[in-house]
Short mmCIF file of C-alpha atoms and ligand atoms in Angstrom, two decimals:
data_model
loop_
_atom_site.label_atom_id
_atom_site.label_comp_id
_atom_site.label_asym_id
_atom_site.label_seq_id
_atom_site.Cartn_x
_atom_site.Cartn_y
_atom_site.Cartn_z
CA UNK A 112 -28.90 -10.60 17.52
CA UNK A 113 -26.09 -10.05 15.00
CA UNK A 114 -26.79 -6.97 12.65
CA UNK A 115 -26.07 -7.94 9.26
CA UNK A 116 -24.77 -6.28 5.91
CA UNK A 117 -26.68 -5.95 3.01
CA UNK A 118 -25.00 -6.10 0.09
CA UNK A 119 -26.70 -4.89 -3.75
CA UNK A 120 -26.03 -5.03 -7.26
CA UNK A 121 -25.92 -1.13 -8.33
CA UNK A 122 -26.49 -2.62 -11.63
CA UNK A 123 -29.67 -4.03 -11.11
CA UNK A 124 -30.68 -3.18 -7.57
CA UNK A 125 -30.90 -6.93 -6.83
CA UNK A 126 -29.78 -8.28 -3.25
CA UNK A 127 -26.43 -10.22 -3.69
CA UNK A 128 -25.82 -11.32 -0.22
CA UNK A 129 -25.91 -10.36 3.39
CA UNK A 130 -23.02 -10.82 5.60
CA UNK A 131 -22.79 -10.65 9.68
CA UNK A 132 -21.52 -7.17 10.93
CA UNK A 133 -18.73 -6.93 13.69
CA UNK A 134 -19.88 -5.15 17.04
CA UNK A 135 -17.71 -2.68 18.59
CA UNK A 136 -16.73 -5.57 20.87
CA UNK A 137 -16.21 -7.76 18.55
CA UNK A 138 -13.43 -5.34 16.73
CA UNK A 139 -11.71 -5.05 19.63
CA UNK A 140 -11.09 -8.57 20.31
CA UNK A 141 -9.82 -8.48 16.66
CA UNK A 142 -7.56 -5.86 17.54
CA UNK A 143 -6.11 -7.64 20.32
CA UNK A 144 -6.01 -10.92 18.77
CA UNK A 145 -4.23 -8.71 16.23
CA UNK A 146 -1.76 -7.58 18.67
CA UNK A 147 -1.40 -11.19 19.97
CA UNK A 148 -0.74 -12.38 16.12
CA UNK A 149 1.82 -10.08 15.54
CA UNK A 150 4.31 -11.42 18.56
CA UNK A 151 4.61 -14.32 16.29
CA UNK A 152 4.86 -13.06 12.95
CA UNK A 153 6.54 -10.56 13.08
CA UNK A 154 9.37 -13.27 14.52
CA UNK A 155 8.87 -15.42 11.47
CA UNK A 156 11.36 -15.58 8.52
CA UNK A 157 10.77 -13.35 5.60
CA UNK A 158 11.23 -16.04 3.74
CA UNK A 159 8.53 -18.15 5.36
CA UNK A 160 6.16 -14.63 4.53
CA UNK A 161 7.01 -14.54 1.23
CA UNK A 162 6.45 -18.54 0.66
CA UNK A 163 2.49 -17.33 1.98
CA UNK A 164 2.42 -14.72 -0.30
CA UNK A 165 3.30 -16.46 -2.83
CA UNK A 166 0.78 -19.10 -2.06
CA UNK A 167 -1.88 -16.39 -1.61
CA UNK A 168 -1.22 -15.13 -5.15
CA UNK A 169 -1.53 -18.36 -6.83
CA UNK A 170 -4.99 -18.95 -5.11
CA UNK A 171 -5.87 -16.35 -6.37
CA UNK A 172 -5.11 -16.63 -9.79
CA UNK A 173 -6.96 -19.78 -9.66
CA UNK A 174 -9.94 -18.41 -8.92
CA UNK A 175 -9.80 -15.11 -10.85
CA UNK A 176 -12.96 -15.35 -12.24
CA UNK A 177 -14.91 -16.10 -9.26
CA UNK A 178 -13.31 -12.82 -8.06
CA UNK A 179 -13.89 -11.08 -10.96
CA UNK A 180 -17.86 -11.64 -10.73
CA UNK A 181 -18.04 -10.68 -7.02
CA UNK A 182 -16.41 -7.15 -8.26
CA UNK A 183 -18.45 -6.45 -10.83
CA UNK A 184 -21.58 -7.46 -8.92
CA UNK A 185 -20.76 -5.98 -5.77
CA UNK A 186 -18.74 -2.68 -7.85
CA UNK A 187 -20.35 -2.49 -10.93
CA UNK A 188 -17.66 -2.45 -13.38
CA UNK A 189 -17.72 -4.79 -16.52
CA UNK A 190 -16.47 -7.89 -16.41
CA UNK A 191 -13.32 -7.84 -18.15
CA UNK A 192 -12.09 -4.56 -16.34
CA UNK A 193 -13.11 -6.34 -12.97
CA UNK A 194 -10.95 -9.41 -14.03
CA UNK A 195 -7.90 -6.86 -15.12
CA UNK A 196 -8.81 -5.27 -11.64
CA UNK A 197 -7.81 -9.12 -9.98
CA UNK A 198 -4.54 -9.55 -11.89
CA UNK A 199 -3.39 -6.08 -10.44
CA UNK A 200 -4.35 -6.97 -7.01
CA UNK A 201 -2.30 -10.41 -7.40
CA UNK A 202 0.06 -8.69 -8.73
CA UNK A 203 0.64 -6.42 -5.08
CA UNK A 204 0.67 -9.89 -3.71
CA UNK A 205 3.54 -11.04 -6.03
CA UNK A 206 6.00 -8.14 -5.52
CA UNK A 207 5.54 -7.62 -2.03
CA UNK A 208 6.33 -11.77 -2.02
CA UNK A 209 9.44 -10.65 -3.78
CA UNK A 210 10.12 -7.97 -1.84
CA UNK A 211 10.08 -9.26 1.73
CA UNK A 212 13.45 -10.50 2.06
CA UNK A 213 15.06 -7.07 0.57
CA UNK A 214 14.42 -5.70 3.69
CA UNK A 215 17.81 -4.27 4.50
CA UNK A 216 19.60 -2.40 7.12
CA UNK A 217 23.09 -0.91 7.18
CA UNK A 218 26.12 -0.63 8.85
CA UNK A 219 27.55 3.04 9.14
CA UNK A 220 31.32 3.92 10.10
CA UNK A 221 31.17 5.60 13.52
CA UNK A 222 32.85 8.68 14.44
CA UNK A 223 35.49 6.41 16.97
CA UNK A 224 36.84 3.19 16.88
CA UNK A 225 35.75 1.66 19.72
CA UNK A 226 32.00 1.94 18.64
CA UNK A 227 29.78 -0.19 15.91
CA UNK A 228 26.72 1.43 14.90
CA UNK A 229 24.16 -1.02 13.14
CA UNK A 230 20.52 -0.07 11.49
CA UNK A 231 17.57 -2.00 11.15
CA UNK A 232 14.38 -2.49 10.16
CA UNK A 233 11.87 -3.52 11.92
CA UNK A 234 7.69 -4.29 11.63
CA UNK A 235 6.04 -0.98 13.27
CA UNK A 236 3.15 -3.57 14.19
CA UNK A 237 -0.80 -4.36 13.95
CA UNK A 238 -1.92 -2.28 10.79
CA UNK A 239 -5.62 -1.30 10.66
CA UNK A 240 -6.91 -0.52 6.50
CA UNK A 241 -9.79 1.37 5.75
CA UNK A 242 -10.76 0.73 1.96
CA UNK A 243 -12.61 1.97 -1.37
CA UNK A 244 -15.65 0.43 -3.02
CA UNK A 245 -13.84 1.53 -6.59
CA UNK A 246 -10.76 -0.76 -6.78
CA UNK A 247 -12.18 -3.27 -3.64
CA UNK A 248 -9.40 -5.87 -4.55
CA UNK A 249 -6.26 -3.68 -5.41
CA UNK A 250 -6.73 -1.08 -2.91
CA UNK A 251 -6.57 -3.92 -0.02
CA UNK A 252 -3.96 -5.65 -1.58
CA UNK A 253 -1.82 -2.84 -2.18
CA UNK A 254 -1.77 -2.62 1.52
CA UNK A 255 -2.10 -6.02 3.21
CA UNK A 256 0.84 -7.22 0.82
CA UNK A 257 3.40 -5.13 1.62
CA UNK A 258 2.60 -4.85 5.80
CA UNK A 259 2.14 -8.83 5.48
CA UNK A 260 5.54 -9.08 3.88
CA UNK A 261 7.34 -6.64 6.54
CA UNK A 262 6.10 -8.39 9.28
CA UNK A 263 2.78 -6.89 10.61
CA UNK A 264 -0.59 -8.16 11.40
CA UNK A 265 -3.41 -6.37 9.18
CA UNK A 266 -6.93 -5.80 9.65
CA UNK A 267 -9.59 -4.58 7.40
CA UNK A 268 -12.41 -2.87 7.01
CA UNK A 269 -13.69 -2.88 3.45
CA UNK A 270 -16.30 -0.05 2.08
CA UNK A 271 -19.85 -1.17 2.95
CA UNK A 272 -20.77 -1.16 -1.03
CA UNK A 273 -18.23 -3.91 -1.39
CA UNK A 274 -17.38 -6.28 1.31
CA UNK A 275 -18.14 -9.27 -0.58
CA UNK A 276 -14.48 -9.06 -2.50
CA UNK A 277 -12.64 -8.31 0.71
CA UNK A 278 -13.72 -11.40 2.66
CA UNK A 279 -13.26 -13.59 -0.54
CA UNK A 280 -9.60 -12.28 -0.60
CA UNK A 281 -8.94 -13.31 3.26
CA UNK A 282 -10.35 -16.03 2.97
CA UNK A 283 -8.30 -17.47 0.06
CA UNK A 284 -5.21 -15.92 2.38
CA UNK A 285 -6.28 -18.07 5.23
CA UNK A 286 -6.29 -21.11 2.78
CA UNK A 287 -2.60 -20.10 1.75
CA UNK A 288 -2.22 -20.56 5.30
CA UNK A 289 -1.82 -17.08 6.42
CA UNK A 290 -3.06 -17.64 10.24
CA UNK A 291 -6.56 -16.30 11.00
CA UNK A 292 -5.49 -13.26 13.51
CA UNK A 293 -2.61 -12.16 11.29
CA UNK A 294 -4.99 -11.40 8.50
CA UNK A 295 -8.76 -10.18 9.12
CA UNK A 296 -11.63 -8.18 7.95
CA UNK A 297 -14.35 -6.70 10.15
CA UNK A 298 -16.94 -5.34 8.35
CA UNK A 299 -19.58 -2.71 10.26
CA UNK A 300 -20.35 1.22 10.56
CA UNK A 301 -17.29 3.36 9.41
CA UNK A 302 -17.65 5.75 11.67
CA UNK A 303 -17.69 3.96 14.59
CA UNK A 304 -14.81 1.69 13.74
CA UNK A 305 -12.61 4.01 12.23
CA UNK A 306 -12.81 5.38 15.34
CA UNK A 307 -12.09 2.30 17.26
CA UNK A 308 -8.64 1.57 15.09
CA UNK A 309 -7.76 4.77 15.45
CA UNK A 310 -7.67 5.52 19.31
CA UNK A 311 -6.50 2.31 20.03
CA UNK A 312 -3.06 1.90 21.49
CA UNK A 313 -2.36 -1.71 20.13
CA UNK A 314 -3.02 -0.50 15.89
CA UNK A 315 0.14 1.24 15.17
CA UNK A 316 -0.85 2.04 11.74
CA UNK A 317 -3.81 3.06 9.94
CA UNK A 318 -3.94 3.14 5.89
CA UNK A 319 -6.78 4.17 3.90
CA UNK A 320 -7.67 4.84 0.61
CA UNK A 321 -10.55 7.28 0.14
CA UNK A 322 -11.62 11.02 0.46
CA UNK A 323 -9.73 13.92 1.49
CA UNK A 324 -12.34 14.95 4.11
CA UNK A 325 -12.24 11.15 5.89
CA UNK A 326 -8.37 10.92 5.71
CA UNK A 327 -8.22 14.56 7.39
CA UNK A 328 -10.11 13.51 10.60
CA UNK A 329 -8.50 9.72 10.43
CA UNK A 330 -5.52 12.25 10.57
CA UNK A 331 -6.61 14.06 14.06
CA UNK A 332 -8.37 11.08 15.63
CA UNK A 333 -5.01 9.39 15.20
CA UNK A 334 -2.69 12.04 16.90
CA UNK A 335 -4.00 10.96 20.56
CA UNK A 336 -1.71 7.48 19.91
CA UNK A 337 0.56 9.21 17.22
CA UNK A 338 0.47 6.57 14.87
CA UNK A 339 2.05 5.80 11.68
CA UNK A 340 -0.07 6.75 8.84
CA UNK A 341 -0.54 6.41 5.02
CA UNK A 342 -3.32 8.53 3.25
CA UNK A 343 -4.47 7.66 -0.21
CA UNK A 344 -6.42 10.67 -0.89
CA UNK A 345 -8.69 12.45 -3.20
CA UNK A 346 -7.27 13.62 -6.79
CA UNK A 347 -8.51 16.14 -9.71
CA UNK A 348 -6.04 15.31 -11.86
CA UNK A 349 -5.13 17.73 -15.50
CA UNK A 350 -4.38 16.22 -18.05
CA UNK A 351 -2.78 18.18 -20.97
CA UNK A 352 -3.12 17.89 -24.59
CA UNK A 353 0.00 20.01 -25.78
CA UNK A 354 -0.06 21.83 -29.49
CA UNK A 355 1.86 18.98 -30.91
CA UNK A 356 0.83 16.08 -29.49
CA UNK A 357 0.57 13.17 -31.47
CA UNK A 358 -3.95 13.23 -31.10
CA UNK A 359 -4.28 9.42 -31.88
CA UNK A 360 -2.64 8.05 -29.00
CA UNK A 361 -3.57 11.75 -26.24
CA UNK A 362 -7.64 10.18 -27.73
CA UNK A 363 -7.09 6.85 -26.73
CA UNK A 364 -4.99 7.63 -23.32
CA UNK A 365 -7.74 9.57 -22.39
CA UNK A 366 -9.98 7.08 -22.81
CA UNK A 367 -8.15 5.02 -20.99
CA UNK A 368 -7.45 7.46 -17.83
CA UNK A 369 -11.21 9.08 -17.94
CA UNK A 370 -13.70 6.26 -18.60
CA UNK A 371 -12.31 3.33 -16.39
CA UNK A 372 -14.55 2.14 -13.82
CA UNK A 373 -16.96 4.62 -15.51
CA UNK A 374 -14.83 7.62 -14.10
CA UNK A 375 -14.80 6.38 -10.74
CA UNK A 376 -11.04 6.67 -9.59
CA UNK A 377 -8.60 8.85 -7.83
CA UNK A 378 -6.60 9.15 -11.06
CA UNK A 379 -8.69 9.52 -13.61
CA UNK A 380 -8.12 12.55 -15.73
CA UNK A 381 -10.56 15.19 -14.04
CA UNK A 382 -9.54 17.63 -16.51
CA UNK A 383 -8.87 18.08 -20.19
CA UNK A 384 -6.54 20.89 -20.73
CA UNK A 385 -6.25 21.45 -24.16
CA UNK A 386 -4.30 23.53 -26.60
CA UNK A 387 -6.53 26.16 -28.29
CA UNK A 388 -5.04 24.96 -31.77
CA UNK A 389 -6.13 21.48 -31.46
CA UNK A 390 -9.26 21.82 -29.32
CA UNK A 391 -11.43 21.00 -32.19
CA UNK A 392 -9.32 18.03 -33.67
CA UNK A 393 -9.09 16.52 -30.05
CA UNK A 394 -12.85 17.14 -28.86
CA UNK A 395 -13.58 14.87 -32.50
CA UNK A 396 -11.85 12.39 -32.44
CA UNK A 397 -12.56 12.35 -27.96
CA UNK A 398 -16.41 12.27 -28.80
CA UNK A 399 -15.65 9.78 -31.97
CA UNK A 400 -14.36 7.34 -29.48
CA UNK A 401 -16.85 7.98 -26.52
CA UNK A 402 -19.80 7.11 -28.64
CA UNK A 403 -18.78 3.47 -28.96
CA UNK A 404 -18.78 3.31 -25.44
CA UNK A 405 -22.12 0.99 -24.24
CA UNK A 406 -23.39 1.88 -21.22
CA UNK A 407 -24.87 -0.92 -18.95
CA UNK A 408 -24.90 -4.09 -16.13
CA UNK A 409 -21.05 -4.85 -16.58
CA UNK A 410 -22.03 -9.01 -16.89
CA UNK A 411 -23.56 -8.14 -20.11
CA UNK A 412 -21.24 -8.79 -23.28
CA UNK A 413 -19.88 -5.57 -24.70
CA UNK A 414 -20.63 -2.92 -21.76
CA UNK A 415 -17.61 -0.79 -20.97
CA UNK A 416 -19.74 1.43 -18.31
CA UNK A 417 -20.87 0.13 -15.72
CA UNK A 418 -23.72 1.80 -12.84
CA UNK A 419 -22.35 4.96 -10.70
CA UNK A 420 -21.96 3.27 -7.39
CA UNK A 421 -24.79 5.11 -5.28
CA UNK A 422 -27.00 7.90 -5.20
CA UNK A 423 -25.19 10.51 -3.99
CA UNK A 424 -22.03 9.73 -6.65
CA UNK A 425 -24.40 10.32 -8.85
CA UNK A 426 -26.32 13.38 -7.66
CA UNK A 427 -22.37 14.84 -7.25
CA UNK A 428 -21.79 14.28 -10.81
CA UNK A 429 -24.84 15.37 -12.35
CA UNK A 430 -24.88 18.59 -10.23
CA UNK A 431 -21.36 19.08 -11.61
CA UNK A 432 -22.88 19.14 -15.37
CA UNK A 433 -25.19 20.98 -14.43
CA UNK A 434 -23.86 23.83 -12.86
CA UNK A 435 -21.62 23.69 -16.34
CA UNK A 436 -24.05 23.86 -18.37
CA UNK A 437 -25.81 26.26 -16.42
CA UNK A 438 -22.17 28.42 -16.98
CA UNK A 439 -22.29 27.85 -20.27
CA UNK A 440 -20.87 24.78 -21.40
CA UNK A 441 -21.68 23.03 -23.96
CA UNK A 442 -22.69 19.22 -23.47
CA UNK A 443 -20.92 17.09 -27.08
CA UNK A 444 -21.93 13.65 -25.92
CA UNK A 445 -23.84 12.58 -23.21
CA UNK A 446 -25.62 14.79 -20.17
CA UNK A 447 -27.82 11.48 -20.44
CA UNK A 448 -28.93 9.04 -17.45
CA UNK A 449 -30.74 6.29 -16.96
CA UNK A 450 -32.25 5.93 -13.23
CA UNK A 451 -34.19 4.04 -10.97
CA UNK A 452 -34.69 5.80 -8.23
CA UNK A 453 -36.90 2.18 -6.51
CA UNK A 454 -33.93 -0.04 -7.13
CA UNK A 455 -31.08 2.67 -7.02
CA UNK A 456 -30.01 2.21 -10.24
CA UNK A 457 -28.01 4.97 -11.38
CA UNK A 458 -26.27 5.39 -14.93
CA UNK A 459 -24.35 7.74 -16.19
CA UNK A 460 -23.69 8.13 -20.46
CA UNK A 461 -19.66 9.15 -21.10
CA UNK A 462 -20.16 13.11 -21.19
CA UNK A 463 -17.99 15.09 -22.94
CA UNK A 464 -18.21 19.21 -21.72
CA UNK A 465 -16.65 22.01 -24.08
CA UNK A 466 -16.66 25.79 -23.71
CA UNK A 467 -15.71 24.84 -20.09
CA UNK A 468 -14.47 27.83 -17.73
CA UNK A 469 -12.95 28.07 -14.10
CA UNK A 470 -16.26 29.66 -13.06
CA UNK A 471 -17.70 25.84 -12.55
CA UNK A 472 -17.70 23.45 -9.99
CA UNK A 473 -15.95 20.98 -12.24
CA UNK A 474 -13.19 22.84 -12.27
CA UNK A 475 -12.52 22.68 -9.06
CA UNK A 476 -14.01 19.73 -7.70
CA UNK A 477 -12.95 15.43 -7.99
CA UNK A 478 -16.23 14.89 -10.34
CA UNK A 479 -16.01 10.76 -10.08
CA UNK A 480 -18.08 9.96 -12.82
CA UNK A 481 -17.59 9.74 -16.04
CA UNK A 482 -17.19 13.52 -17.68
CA UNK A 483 -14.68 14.70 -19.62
CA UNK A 484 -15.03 18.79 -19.40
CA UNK A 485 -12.48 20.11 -21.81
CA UNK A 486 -10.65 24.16 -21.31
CA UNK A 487 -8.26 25.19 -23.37
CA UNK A 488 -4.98 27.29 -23.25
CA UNK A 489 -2.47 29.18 -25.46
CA UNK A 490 1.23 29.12 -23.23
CA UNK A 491 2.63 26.48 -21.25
CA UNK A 492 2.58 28.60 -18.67
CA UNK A 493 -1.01 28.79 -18.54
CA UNK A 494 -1.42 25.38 -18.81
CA UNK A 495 0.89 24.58 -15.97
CA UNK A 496 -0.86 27.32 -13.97
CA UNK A 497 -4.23 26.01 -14.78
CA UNK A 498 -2.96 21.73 -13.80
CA UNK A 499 -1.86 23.40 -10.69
CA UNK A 500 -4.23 25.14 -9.45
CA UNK A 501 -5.60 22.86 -6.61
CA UNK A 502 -5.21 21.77 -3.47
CA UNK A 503 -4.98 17.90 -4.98
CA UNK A 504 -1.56 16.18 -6.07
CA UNK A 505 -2.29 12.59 -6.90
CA UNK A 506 -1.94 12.30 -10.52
CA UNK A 507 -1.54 14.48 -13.82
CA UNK A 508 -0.80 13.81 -17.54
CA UNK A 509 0.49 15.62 -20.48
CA UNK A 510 0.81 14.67 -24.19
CA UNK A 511 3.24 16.21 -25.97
CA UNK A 512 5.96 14.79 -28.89
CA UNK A 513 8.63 17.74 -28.09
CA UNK A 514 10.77 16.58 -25.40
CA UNK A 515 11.60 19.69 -24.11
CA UNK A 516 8.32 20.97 -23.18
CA UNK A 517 7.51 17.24 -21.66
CA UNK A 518 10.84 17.20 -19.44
CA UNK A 519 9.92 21.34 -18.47
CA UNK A 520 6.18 20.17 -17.80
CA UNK A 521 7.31 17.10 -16.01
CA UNK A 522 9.20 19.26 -13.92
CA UNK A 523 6.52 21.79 -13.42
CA UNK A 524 3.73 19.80 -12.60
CA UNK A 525 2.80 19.28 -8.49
CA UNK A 526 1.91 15.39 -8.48
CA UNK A 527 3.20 12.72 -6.93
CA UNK A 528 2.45 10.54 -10.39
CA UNK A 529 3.20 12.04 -14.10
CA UNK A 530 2.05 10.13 -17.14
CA UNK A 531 3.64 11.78 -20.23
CA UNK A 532 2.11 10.53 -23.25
CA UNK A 533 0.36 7.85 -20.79
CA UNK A 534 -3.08 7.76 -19.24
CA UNK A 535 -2.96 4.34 -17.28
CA UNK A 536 0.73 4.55 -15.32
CA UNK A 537 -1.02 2.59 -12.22
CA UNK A 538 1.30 -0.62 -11.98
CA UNK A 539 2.66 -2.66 -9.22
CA UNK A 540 6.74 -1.63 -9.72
CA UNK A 541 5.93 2.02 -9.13
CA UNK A 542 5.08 4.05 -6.27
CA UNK A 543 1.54 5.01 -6.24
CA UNK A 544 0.64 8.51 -4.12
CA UNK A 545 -0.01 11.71 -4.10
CA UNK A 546 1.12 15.22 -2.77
CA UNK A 547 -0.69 18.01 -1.35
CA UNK A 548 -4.17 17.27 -0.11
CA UNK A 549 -3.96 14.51 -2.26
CA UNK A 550 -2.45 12.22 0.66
CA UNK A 551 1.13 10.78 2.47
CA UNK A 552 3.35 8.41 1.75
CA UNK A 553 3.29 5.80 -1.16
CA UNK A 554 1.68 2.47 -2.24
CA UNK A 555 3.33 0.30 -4.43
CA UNK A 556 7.51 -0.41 -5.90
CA UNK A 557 10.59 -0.22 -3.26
CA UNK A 558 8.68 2.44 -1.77
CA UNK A 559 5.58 0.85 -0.63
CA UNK A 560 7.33 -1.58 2.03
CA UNK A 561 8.32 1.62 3.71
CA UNK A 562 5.75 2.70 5.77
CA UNK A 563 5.33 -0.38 7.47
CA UNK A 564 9.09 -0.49 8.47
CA UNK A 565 10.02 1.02 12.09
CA UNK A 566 13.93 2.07 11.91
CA UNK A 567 16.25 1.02 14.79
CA UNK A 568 19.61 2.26 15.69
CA UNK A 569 21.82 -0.14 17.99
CA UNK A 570 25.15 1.64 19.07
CA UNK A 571 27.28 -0.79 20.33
CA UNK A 572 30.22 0.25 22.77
CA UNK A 573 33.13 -1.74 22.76
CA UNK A 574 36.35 -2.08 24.93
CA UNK A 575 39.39 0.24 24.67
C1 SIN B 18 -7.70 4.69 -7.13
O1 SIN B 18 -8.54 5.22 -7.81
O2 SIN B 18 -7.66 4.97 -5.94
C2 SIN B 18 -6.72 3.69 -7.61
C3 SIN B 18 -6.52 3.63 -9.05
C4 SIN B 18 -5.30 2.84 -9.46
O3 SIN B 18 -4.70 2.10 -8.69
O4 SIN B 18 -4.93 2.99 -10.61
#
């Protein structure tokens, strides 16, 4: 019999759906068909791609709010963020539609004259994505768009919490008339398919968006077929509030970067760095701001916090408080939840931490939930030193009005994305990624068609 999927509302607890899971047999055969698929379109014009892209994207505008209410029942998040969440996944679709027949090559002038040297680019082949529960539109998007637009077949395998979004998505691509075995889902235990994609000679790609500890053995299990690979990792980013900042707008950035999808996101600002001058103006107007937030079933009217996604998010994030207060920190706002343990519900109220010291675990650790712990500094240096001091590199901000110390701290800072006197710089244009631990390669812009491009090198001899 076919094992199925049960899907919840972490909202409510209620059962949303069930859906049939994908044996280990059953992936294969996707994997081949996969491998089949691509023979043919990676032959096919860009321009006949991008026509399906496009096609894709208007689907799914049309039925953006269908979409929407699958996120936020599936996800959590409120309505109106899941809906924003839908027009930034379309918007993948859009570019990447744009940006599949700018796939150049060169010439190059060889070194003698009876030689021609030509480069090209090429699809590197069947893709395989592992994806997030937090963004479970954008993150597959981000991915299946470009590799779709450079030629490859894609398969994915959406986050258990949320597979309801994913097979909405390929199913409106199969209406744009993307063929079946060029895009797919498979939906089943992570471990044992990750594993599958990943020693398998015919995926030539994985790309996944999720933790650092996942992407590390994706990393190793993938070596034994060295295949191409794009890591969308774990983040803890700083975000600095300089001396003269300009507080209004460094408030409602914050905002913006910390309590989205109730904290639950790679970039959201995992700590406040603040300038000892301005700690108290900042942490007033922060908790001003954070008690208007309502905390609730995103569907209702109003609610701009949704549930924590599962039990052991939130058992990481109130451990993290915690162990703060435990240290010594002192809880402004929040520290409150509201639980049920029988239908695992599990709310989190916006928390803002001062008094906060390198001595806790949120300090050091991605907290994904929604806590703002603020520490403070005196020099730029210290600042710098303390945004640094991690193995992650996704994203950082600062807020500053002098343009000399945002240029130097722009310069200083170890992330592959800067906000400077922004806390939302996600967008479609730009390359999304992160150094360090925090991942390889980028999502996203001119630079996200990349890593599903092979390069080849033709040298072509010619007569004396
Ligand atoms: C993420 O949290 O992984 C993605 C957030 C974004 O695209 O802004």
């Amino acid at each position: 019999m076919t094992s199925r999927l049960e899907v919840f509302n972490p909202a409510t607890g209620e059962k949303i759906r069930s859906v049939p899971e994908q044996s280990a047999q059953q992936v294969k055969e996707s994997i081949e068909r996969s491998h089949r698929a691509f023979q043919q379109w990676s032959k096919t014009s860009a321009k006949h791609r991008a026509s399906l892209l496009k096609k894709w994207f208007d689907l799914i505008g049309e039925h953006q709010k269908e979409l929407a209410k699958i996120i936020t029942l599936e996800n959590g998040k409120p309505y109106q963020e899941a809906l924003g969440e839908v027009t930034y996944a379309a918007g993948y679709i859009e570019w990447y539609a744009e940006e599949a027949k700018r796939v150049y090559g060169r010439t190059v002038p060889a070194s003698v004259t009876n030689k021609r040297i030509i480069v090209t680019r090429q699809a590197v082949g069947p893709v395989a994505a592992i994806t997030p529960w937090n963004f479970p539109a954008a993150m597959i998007t981000r991915k299946a768009a470009p590799a779709l637009a450079a030629g490859c077949t894609f398969i994915i395998k959406p986050a258990p919490d949320t597979p309801l979004t994913a097979l909405e998505l390929v199913r409106l691509g199969h209406v744009a008339g993307i063929p079946e075995d060029v895009l797919q889902c498979v939906i089943g235990d992570g471990e044992e398919i990750g594993s599958i994609f990943t020693n398998h000679p015919f995926i030539r790609k994985i790309t996944f968006t999720g933790s650092t500890p996942v992407g590390k053995q994706l990393m190793k299990n993938s070596a034994s077929t060295v295949k191409h690979l794009s890591m969308e990792l774990g983040g803890h980013a700083p975000l600095i509030v300089d001396q003269d900042a300009n507080i209004d707008l460094a408030v409602k950035q914050t905002m913006l970067s910390k309590f989205r999808n109730a904290g639950q996101t790679c970039v959201c600002a995992n700590r406040l760095i603040v300038h000892e001058s301005i700690k108290d103006q900042f942490a007033d107007r922060l908790n001003q701001e954070v008690a208007k937030l309502k905390v609730g079933n995103g569907l209702e009217e109003g609610v701009s916090v949704g549930p924590i996604i599962n039990q052991k998010g939130f058992q990481k994030i109130v451990e993290q408080i915690n162990d703060a207060v435990d240290k010594g920190a002192n809880v402004l706002i929040g520290a409150k939840y509201d639980v049920d343990d029988e239908k695992s519900c599990y709310f989190v109220h916006p928390t803002i931490l001062t008094n906060v010291d390198l001595s806790m675990k949120i300090m050091h650790e991605e907290t994904f939930g929604p806590v703002a712990p603020i520490i403070t500094f005196q020099t730029l240096e210290e600042a710098i030193k303390l945004a640094n001091d991690t193995p992650y590199g996704l994203a950082a901000y600062f807020f500053t009005e002098n343009y000399r110390r945002g240029i130097y701290l722009s310069e200083q800072l170890d992330y592959g994305m800067v906000g400077w006197n922004d806390g939302g710089p996600s967008t479609v244009q730009a390359p999304f990624g992160g150094m360090k631990e925090s991942g390889i390669g980028r999502e996203g812009g001119q630079e996200g068609i990349e890593p599903y491009l092979e390069t080849k090198y033709l040298s072509i001899g010619l007569d004396e």
